[in-house]
Short mmCIF file of C-alpha atoms and ligand atoms in Angstrom, two decimals:
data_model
loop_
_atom_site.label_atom_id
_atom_site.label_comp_id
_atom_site.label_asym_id
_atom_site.label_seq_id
_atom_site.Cartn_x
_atom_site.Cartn_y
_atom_site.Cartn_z
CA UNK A 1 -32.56 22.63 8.61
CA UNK A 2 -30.14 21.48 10.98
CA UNK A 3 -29.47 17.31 11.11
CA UNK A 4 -28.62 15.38 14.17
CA UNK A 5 -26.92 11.84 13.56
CA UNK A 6 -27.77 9.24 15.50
CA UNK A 7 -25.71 6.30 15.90
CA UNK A 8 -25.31 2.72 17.49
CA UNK A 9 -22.51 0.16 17.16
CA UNK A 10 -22.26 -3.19 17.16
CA UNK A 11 -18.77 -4.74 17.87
CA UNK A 12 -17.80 -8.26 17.24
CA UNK A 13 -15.19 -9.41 19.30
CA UNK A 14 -13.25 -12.91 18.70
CA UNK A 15 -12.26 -14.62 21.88
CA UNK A 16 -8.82 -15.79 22.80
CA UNK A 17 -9.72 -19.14 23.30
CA UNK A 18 -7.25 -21.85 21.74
CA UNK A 19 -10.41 -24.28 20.49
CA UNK A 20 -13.92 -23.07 19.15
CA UNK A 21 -16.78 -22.26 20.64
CA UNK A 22 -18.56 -25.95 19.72
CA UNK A 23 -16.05 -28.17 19.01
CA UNK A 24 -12.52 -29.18 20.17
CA UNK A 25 -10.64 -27.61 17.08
CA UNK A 26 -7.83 -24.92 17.77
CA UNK A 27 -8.59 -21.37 16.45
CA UNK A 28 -4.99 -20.36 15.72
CA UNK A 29 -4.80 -18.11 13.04
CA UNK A 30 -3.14 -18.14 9.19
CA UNK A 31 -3.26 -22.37 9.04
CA UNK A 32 -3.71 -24.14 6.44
CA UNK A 33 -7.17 -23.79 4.34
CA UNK A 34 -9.67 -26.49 6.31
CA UNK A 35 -6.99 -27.84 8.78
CA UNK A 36 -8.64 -27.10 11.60
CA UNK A 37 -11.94 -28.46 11.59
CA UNK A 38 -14.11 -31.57 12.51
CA UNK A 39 -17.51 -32.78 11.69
CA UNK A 40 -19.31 -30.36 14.43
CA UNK A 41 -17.79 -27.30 12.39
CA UNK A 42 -17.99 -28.81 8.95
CA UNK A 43 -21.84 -28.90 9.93
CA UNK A 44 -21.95 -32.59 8.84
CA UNK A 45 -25.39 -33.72 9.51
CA UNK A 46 -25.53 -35.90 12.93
CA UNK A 47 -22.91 -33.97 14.68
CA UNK A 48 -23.79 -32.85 17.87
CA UNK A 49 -22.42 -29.03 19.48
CA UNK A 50 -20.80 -29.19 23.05
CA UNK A 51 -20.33 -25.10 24.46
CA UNK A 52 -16.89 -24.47 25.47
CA UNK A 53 -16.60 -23.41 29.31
CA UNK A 54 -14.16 -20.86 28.53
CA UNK A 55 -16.30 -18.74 26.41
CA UNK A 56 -19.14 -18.38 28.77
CA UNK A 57 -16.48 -17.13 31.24
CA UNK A 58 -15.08 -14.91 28.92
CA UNK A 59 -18.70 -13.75 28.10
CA UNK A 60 -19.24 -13.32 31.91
CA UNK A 61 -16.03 -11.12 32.26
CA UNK A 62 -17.04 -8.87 29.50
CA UNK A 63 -20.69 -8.64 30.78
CA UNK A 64 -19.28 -7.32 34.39
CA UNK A 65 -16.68 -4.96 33.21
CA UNK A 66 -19.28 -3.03 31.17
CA UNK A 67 -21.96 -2.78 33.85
CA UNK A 68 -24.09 -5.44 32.60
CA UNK A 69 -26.87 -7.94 34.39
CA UNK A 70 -25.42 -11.54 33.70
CA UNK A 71 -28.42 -13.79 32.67
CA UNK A 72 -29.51 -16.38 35.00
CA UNK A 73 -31.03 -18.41 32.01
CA UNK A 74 -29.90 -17.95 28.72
CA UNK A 75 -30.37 -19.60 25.28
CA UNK A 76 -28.70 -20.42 22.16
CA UNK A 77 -30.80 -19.96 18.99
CA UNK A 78 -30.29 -20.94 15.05
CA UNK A 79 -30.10 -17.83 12.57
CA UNK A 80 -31.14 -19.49 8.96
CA UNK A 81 -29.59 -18.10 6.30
CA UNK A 82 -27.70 -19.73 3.46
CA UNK A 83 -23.89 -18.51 2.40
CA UNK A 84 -21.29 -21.28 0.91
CA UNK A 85 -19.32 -20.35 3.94
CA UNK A 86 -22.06 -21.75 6.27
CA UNK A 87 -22.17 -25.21 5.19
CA UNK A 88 -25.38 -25.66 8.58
CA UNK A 89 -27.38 -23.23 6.65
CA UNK A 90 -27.61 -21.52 10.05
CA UNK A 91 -25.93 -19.60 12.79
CA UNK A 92 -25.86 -20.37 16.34
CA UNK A 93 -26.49 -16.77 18.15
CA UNK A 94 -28.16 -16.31 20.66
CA UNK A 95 -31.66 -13.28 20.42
CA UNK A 96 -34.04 -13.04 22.63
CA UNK A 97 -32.31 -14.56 26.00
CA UNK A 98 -28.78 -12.99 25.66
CA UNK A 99 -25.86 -14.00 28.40
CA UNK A 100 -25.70 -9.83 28.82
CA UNK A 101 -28.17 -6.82 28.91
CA UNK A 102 -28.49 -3.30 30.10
CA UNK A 103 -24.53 -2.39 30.86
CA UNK A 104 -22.78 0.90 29.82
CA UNK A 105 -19.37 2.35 29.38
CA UNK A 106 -18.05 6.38 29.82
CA UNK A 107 -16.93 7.93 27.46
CA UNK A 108 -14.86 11.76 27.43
CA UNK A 109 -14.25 13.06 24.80
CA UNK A 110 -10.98 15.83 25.22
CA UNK A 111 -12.36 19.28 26.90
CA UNK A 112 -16.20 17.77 27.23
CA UNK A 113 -18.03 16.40 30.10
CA UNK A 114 -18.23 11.87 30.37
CA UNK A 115 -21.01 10.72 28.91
CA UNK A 116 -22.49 7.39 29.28
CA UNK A 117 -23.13 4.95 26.30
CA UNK A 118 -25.91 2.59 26.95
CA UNK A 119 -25.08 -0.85 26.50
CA UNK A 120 -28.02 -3.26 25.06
CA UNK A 121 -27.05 -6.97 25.15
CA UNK A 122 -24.24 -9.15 24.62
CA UNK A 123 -24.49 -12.25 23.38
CA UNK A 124 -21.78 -15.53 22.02
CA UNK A 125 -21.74 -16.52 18.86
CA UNK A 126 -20.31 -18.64 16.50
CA UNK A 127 -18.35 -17.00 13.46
CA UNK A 128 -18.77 -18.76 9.95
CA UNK A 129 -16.17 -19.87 7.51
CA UNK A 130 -14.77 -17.45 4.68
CA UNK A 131 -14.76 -17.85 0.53
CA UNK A 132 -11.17 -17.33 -1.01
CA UNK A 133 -11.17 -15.91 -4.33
CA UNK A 134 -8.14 -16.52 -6.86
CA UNK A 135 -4.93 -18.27 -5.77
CA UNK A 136 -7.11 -21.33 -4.24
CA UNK A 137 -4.11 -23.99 -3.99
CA UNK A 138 -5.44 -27.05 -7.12
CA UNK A 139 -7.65 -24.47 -8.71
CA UNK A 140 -6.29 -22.18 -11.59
CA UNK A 141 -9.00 -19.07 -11.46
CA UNK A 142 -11.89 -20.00 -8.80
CA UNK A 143 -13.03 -19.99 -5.71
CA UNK A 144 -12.84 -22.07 -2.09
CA UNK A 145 -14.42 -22.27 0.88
CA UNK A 146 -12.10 -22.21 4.08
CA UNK A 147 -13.93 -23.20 7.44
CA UNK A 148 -11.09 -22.55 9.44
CA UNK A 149 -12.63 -20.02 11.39
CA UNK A 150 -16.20 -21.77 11.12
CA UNK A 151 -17.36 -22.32 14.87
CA UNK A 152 -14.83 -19.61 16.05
CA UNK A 153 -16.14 -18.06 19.33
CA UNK A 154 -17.19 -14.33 19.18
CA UNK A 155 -18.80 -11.97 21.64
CA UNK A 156 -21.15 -9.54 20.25
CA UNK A 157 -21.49 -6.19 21.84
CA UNK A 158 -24.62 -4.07 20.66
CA UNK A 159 -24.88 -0.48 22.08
CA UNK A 160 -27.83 1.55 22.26
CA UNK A 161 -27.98 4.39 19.77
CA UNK A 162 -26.64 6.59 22.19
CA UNK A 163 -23.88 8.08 20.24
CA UNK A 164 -24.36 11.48 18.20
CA UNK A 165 -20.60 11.68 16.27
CA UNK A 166 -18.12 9.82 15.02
CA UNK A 167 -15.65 11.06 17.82
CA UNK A 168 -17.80 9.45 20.24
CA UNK A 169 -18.55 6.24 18.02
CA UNK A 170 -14.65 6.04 17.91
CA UNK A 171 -13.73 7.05 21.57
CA UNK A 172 -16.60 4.06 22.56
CA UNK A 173 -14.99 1.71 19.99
CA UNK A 174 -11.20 2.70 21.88
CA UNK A 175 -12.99 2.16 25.33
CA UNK A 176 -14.21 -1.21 24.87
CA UNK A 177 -11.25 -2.21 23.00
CA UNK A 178 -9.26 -1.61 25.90
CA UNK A 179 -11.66 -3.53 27.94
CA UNK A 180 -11.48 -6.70 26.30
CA UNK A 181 -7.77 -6.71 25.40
CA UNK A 182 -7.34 -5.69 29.25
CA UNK A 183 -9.24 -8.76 30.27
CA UNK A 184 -7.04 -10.99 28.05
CA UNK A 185 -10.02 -12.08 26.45
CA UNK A 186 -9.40 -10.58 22.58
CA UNK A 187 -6.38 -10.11 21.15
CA UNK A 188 -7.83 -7.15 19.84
CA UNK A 189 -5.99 -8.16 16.40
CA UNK A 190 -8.21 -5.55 13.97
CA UNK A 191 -5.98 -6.43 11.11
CA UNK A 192 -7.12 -9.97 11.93
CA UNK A 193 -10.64 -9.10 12.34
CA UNK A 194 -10.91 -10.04 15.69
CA UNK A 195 -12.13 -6.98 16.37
CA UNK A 196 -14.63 -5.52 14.18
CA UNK A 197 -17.81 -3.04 14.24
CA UNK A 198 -21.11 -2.60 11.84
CA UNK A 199 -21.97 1.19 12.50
CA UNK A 200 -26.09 1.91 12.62
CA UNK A 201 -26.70 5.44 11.36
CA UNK A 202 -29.63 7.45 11.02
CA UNK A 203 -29.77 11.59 10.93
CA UNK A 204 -32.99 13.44 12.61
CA UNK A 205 -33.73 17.24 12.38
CA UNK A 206 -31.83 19.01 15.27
CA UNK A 207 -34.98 18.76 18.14
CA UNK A 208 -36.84 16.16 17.09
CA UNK A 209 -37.41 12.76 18.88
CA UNK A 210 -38.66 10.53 15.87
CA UNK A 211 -35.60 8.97 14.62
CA UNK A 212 -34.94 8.46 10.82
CA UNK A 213 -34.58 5.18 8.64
CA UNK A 214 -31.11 4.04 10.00
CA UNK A 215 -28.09 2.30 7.21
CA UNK A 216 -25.81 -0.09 8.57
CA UNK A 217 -22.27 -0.04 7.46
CA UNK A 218 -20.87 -3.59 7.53
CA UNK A 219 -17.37 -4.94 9.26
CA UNK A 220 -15.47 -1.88 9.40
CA UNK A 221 -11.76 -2.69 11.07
CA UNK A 222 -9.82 0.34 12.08
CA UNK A 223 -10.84 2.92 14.20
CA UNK A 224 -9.85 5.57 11.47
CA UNK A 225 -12.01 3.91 8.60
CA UNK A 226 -14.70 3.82 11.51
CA UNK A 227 -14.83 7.64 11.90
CA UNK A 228 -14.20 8.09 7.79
CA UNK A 229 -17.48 5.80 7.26
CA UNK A 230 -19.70 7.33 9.81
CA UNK A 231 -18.79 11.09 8.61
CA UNK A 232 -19.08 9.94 4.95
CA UNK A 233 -22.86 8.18 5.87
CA UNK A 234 -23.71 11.20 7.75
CA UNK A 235 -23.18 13.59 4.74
CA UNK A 236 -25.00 11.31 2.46
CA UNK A 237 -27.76 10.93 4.25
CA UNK A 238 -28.52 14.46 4.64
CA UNK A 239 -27.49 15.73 1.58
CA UNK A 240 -29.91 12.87 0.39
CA UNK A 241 -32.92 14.46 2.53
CA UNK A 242 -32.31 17.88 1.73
CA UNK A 243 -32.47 17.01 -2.25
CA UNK A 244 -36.32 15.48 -1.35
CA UNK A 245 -34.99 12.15 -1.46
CA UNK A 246 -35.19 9.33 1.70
CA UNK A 247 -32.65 7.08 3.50
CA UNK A 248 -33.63 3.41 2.55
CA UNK A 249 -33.02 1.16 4.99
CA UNK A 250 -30.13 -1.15 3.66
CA UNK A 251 -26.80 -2.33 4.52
CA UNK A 252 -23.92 -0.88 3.36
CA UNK A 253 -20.21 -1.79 2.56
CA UNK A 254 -17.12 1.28 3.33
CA UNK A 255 -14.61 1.17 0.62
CA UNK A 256 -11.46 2.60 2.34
CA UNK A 257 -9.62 3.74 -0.64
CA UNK A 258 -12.46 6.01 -1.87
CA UNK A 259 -13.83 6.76 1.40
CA UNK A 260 -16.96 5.89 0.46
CA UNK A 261 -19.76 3.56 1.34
CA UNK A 262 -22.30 1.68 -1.11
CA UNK A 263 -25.40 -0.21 -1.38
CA UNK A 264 -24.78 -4.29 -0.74
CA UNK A 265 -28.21 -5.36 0.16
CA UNK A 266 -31.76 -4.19 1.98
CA UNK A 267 -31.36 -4.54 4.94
CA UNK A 268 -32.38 -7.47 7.04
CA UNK A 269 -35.06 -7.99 9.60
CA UNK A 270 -34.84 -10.45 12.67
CA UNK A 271 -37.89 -12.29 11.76
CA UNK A 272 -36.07 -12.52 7.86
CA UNK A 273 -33.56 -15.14 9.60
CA UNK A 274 -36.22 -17.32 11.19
CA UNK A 275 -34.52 -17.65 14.58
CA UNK A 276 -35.75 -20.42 16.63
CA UNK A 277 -33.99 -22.55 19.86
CA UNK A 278 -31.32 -24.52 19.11
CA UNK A 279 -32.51 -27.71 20.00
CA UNK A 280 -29.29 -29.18 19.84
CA UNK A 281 -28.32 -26.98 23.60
CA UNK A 282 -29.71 -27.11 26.69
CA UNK A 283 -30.45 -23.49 27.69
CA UNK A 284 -27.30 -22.40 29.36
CA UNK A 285 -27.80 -21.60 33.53
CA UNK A 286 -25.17 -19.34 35.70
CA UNK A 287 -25.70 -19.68 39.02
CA UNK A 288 -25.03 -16.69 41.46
CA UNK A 289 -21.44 -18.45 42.33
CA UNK A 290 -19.89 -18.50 39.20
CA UNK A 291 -20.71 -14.79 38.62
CA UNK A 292 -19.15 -14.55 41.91
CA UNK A 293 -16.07 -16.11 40.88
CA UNK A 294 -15.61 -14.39 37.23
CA UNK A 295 -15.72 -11.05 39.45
CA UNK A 296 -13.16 -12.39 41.90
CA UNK A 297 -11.18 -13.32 38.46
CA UNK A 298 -11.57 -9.78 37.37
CA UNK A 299 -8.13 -7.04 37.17
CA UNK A 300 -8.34 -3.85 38.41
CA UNK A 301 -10.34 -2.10 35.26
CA UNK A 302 -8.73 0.45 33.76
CA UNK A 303 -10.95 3.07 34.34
CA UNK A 304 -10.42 2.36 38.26
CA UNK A 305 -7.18 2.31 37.96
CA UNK A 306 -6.87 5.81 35.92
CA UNK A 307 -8.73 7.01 38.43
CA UNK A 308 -6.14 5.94 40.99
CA UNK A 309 -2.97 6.79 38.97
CA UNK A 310 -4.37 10.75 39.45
CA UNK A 311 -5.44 10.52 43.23
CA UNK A 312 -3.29 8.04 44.78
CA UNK A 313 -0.13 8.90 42.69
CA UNK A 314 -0.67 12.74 41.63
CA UNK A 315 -0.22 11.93 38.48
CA UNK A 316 -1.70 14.83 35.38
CA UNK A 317 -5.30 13.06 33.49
CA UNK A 318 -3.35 13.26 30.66
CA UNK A 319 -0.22 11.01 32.16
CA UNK A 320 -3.46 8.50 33.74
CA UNK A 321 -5.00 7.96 30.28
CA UNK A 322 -1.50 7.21 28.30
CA UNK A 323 -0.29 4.81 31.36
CA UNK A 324 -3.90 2.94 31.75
CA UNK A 325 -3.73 2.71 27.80
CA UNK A 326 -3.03 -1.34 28.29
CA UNK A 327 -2.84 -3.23 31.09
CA UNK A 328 1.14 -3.96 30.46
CA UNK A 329 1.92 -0.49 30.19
CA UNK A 330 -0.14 -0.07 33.76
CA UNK A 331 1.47 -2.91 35.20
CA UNK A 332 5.06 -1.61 34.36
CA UNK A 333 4.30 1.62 35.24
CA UNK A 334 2.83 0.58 38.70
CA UNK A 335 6.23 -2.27 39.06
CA UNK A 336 8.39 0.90 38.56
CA UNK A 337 7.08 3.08 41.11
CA UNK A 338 7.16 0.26 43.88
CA UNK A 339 10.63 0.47 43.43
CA UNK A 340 10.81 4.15 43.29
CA UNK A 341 8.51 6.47 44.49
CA UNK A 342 8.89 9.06 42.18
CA UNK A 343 5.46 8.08 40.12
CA UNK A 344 5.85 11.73 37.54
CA UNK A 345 9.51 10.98 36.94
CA UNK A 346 8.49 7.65 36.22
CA UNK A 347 5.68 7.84 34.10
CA UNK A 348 8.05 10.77 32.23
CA UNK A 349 10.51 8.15 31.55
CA UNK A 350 7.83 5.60 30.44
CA UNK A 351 6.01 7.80 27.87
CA UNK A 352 9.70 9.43 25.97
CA UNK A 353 12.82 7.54 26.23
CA UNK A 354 11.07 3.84 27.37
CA UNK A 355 7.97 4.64 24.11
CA UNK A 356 10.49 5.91 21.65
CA UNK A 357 12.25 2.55 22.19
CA UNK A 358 9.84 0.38 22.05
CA UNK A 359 8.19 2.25 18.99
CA UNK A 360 11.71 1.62 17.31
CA UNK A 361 12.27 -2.17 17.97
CA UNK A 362 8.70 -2.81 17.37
CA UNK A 363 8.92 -4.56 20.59
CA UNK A 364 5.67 -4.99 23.11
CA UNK A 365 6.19 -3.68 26.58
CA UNK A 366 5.97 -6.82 28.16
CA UNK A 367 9.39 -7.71 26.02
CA UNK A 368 11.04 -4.66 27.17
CA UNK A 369 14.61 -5.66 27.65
CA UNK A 370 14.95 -2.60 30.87
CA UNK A 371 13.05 -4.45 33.15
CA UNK A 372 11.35 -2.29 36.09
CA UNK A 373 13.63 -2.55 38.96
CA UNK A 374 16.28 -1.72 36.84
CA UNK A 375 14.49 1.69 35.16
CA UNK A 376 13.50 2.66 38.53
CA UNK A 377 17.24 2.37 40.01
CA UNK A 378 18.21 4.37 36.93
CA UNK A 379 15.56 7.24 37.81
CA UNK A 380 16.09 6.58 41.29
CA UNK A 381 20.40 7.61 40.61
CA UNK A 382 18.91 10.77 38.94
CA UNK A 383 17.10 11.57 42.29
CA UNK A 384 19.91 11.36 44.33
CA UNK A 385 22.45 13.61 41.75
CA UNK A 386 24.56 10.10 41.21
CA UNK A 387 24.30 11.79 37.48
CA UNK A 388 22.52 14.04 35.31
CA UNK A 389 19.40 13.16 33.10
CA UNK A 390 21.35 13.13 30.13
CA UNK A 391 24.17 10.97 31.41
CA UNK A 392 21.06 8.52 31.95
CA UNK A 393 19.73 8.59 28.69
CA UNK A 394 23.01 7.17 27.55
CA UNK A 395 23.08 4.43 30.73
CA UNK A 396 19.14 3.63 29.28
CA UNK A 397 20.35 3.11 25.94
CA UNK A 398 23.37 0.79 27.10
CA UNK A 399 20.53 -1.12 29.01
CA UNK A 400 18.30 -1.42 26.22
CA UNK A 401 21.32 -2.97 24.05
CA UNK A 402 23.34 -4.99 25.75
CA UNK A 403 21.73 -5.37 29.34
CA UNK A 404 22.68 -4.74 32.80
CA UNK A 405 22.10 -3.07 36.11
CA UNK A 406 22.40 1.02 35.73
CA UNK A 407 25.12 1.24 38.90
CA UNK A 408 27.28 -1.29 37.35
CA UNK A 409 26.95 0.65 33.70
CA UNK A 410 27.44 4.22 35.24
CA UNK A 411 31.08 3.22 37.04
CA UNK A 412 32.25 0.43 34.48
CA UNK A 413 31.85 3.68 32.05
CA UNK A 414 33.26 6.29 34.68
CA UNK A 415 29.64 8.25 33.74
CA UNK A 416 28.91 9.10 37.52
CA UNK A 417 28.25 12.88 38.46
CA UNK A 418 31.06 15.10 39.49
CA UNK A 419 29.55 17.26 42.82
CA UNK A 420 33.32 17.48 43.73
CA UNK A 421 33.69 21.47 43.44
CA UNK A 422 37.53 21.63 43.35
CA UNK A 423 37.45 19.42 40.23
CA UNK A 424 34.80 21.50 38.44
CA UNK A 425 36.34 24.92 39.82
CA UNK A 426 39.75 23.70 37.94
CA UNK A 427 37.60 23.53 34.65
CA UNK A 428 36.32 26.56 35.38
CA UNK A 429 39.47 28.50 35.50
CA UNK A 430 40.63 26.61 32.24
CA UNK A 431 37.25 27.97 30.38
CA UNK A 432 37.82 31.19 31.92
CA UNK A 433 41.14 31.80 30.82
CA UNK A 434 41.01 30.60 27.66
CA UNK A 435 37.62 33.21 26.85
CA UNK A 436 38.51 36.14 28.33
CA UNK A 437 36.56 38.39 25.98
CA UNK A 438 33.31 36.74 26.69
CA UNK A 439 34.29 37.57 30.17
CA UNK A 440 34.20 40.80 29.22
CA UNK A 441 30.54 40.84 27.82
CA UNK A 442 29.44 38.94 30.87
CA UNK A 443 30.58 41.85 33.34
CA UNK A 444 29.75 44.44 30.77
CA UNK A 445 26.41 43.49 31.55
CA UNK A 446 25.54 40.31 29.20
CA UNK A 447 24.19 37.90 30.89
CA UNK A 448 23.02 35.45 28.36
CA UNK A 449 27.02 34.83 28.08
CA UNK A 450 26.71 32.27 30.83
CA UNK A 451 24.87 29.79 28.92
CA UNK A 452 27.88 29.75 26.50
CA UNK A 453 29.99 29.03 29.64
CA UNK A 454 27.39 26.69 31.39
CA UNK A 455 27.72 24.62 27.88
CA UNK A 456 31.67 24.18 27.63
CA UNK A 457 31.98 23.38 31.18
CA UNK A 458 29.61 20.90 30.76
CA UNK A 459 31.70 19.87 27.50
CA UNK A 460 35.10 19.85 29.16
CA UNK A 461 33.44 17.31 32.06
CA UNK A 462 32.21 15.07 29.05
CA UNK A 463 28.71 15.86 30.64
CA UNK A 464 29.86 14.12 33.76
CA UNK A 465 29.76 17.98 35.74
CA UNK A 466 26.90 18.74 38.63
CA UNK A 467 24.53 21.42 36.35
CA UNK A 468 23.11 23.19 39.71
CA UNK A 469 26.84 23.58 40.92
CA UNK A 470 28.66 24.37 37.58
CA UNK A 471 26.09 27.26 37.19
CA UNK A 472 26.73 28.73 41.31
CA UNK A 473 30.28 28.20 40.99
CA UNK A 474 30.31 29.94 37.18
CA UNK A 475 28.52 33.01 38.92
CA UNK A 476 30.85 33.49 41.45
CA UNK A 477 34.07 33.68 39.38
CA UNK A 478 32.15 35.70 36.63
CA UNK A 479 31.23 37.92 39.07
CA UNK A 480 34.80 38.37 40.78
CA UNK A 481 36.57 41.31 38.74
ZN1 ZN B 501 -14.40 -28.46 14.76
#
């Protein structure tokens, strides 16, 4: 029997905000255990929750770059449950009045048609505090509690089980990530947690529309141990069927060094957390003009804008999907060819010379010392035959280093392009003279032989030599007997 997995995702997503979602405390991460916190995220009985503007806006954004209905009316509720890291004894979530429902993102995945993943609800959130085990400053061998991140906004982004492999559970995941981090709403941190996924799977025979008992693999945090737990849960799960045995419906943990995931708990039902209206919030209302002015808030998307790269600018899918890859790397991409209009020469130098240096200094392209007038001047001096493509790698580097304006570099360092053909011919007839028996093979009817004088010319010029007329003029004196 053939098995068909069937899998949904649900993404927490921390906003950028600088104070929590209840309270006025800053969320800035890697402080000192319990510095940032007050009695509203302590959960000190008395103390009263007041939402924070910023992360219904956030919410909003998020809602209309994945296609969603923003709710008129929504409402916070309480999710009971008790963990030393939630000193409340309960959650505020919001369940059956999210601030999102019914959106959807497309997906490709390379040499397939887009496919569209159904998008089920978003809702805020508060994130609870987190236990530290072992070097707990004033305790020799124990544990603390650290509520820190208590109160922390999050979004939560549930898809419908639309998804059928772990290539499109990860290609999803890499889609919404971009979305977020474009909207300067995440930081998109994973290392951090800030953005983190529980993965839903279930496997069905091939054909059949009765879906099985679904596991859910907890907080995984890189897109690689995402497609490593949902292959891993996929295998078990059938291999478990096929020996007679059943899924049981449970939550699991993925341990990345065995690649493996295990029983933690059963798994959970709504009604298990006795949700019920936060009576401490009103229910929250968004009128039709604030919608209105989240959209107006709104960048281009990046989807649009990929779009646009290939039918505005001519540029290859492939060149679309690396530039639209963040929203700096669109934005310098788009700065440079306002200056230049030469978008494929561009977006050439952006993914080689401009990646590979980045990649080295471990520097973020909004940091990039070669700011995009001054890349585009350089490509724009490669245009024109001011000097070759290699001369410019060398001007780049200079740039990158120790600064300046690609002109100035190229005559400070005498690096312009010779196009004057008495000075090349005079090499020539130095190269020439001084390799007459490659001469020899050249008329004798090897032609390859003019690479090997194409390359010392080039040599004797220090690179500096016009390639197009080095090669005409290089003909015509092989050529004369
Ligand atoms: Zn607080």
């Amino acid at each position: 029997m053939k098995f068909q997995p069937v899998i949904g995702l649900e993404v927490h997503t921390q906003l950028k905000t600088g104070s929590k979602i209840f309270c006025g405390c800053s969320t800035t991460f890697g402080s000192e255990p319990n510095s940032q916190t007050c009695p509203v995220c302590l959960g000190l009985p008395g103390a009263l929750p007041v939402l924070n503007k910023k992360v219904v806006e956030f919410a909003i954004k998020a809602g209309l770059a994945t296609n969603c209905i923003i709710a008129h009316h929504s409402v916070f509720a309480r999710k009971n449950y008790f963990y030393p890291d939630l000193p409340k004894g309960y959650q505020i979530s919001q369940l059956e009045e999210p601030i999102c429902r019914k959106g959807w993102l497309d997906i490709q995945l390379e040499g397939q048609e887009a496919k569209r993943i159904g998008i089920t609800r978003i809702h805020m959130e508060e994130d609870a505090g987190k236990l530290v085990h072992g070097d707990v400053p004033g305790l020799d061998d124990g544990s603390g509690v650290d509520l820190n991140r208590a109160c922390t906004p999050l979004l939560e982004v549930v898809s419908e089980p639309d998804l059928r492999s772990s290539d499109e559970a990860v290609a999803y995941l890499k889609r919404l990530h971009r979305i977020v981090t474009w909207l300067g709403i995440c930081d998109g941190n994973m290392e951090e947690g800030s953005f983190r996924c529980d993965a839903n799977i279930s496997v069905m025979p091939v054909g059949s529309d009765t879906l099985g008992t679904r596991a859910e693999i907890k907080n995984v945090n890189s897109f690689k141990f995402v497609k490593q737990a949902i292959d891993y849960e996929i295998q078990r799960q059938i291999a478990l069927i096929e020996d007679g045995g059943s899924v049981v419906q449970e939550t699991r943990l993925f341990d990345p060094n065995s690649g493996t995931t295990r029983s933690m708990r059963s798994k959970e039902e709504a009604h298990d957390y006795r949700y019920f209206p936060d009576p401490d919030l009103v229910p929250l209302v968004i009128d039709a003009d604030w919608v209105q002015h989240a959209h107006k808030e709104l960048p281009e998307l990046p989807e649009h804008r990929r779009q646009r790269f290939i039918t505005e600018l001519g540029l290859p899918e492939y060149d679309a999907e690396v530039l639209t890859a963040s929203r700096g790397v669109a934005d310098y991409f788009e700065e440079c060819v306002a200056f230049h209009h030469n978008a494929k020469a561009v977006s050439n130098w952006l993914m080689s010379e401009v990646t590979r240096a980045l990649n080295d200094s471990g520097a973020a392209i909004d940091a990039c010392p070669v700011i995009p007038s001054q890349l585009a001047e350089l490509i724009k001096m490669i245009d024109k035959g001011a000097i070759s493509g290699k001369i410019a790698k060398t001007v780049f580097e200079e740039m990158w280093k120790n600064g300046g304006e690609p002109q100035a570099i190229v005559e400070k360092r005498g690096l312009a392009q010779v196009s004057d053909s008495g000075a090349i011919e005079a090499i020539i007839d130095e190269v020439i003279a001084a390799n007459m028996a490659q001469v020899e093979e050249f008329r004798g009817g090897k032609e390859k032989v003019l690479g090997f004088f194409v390359g010392l010319v080039m040599k004797a010029s220090r690179g500096k030599a016009n390639p197009a007329l080095v090669n005409e003029l290089l003909l015509a004196k092989l050529k004369v007997q």
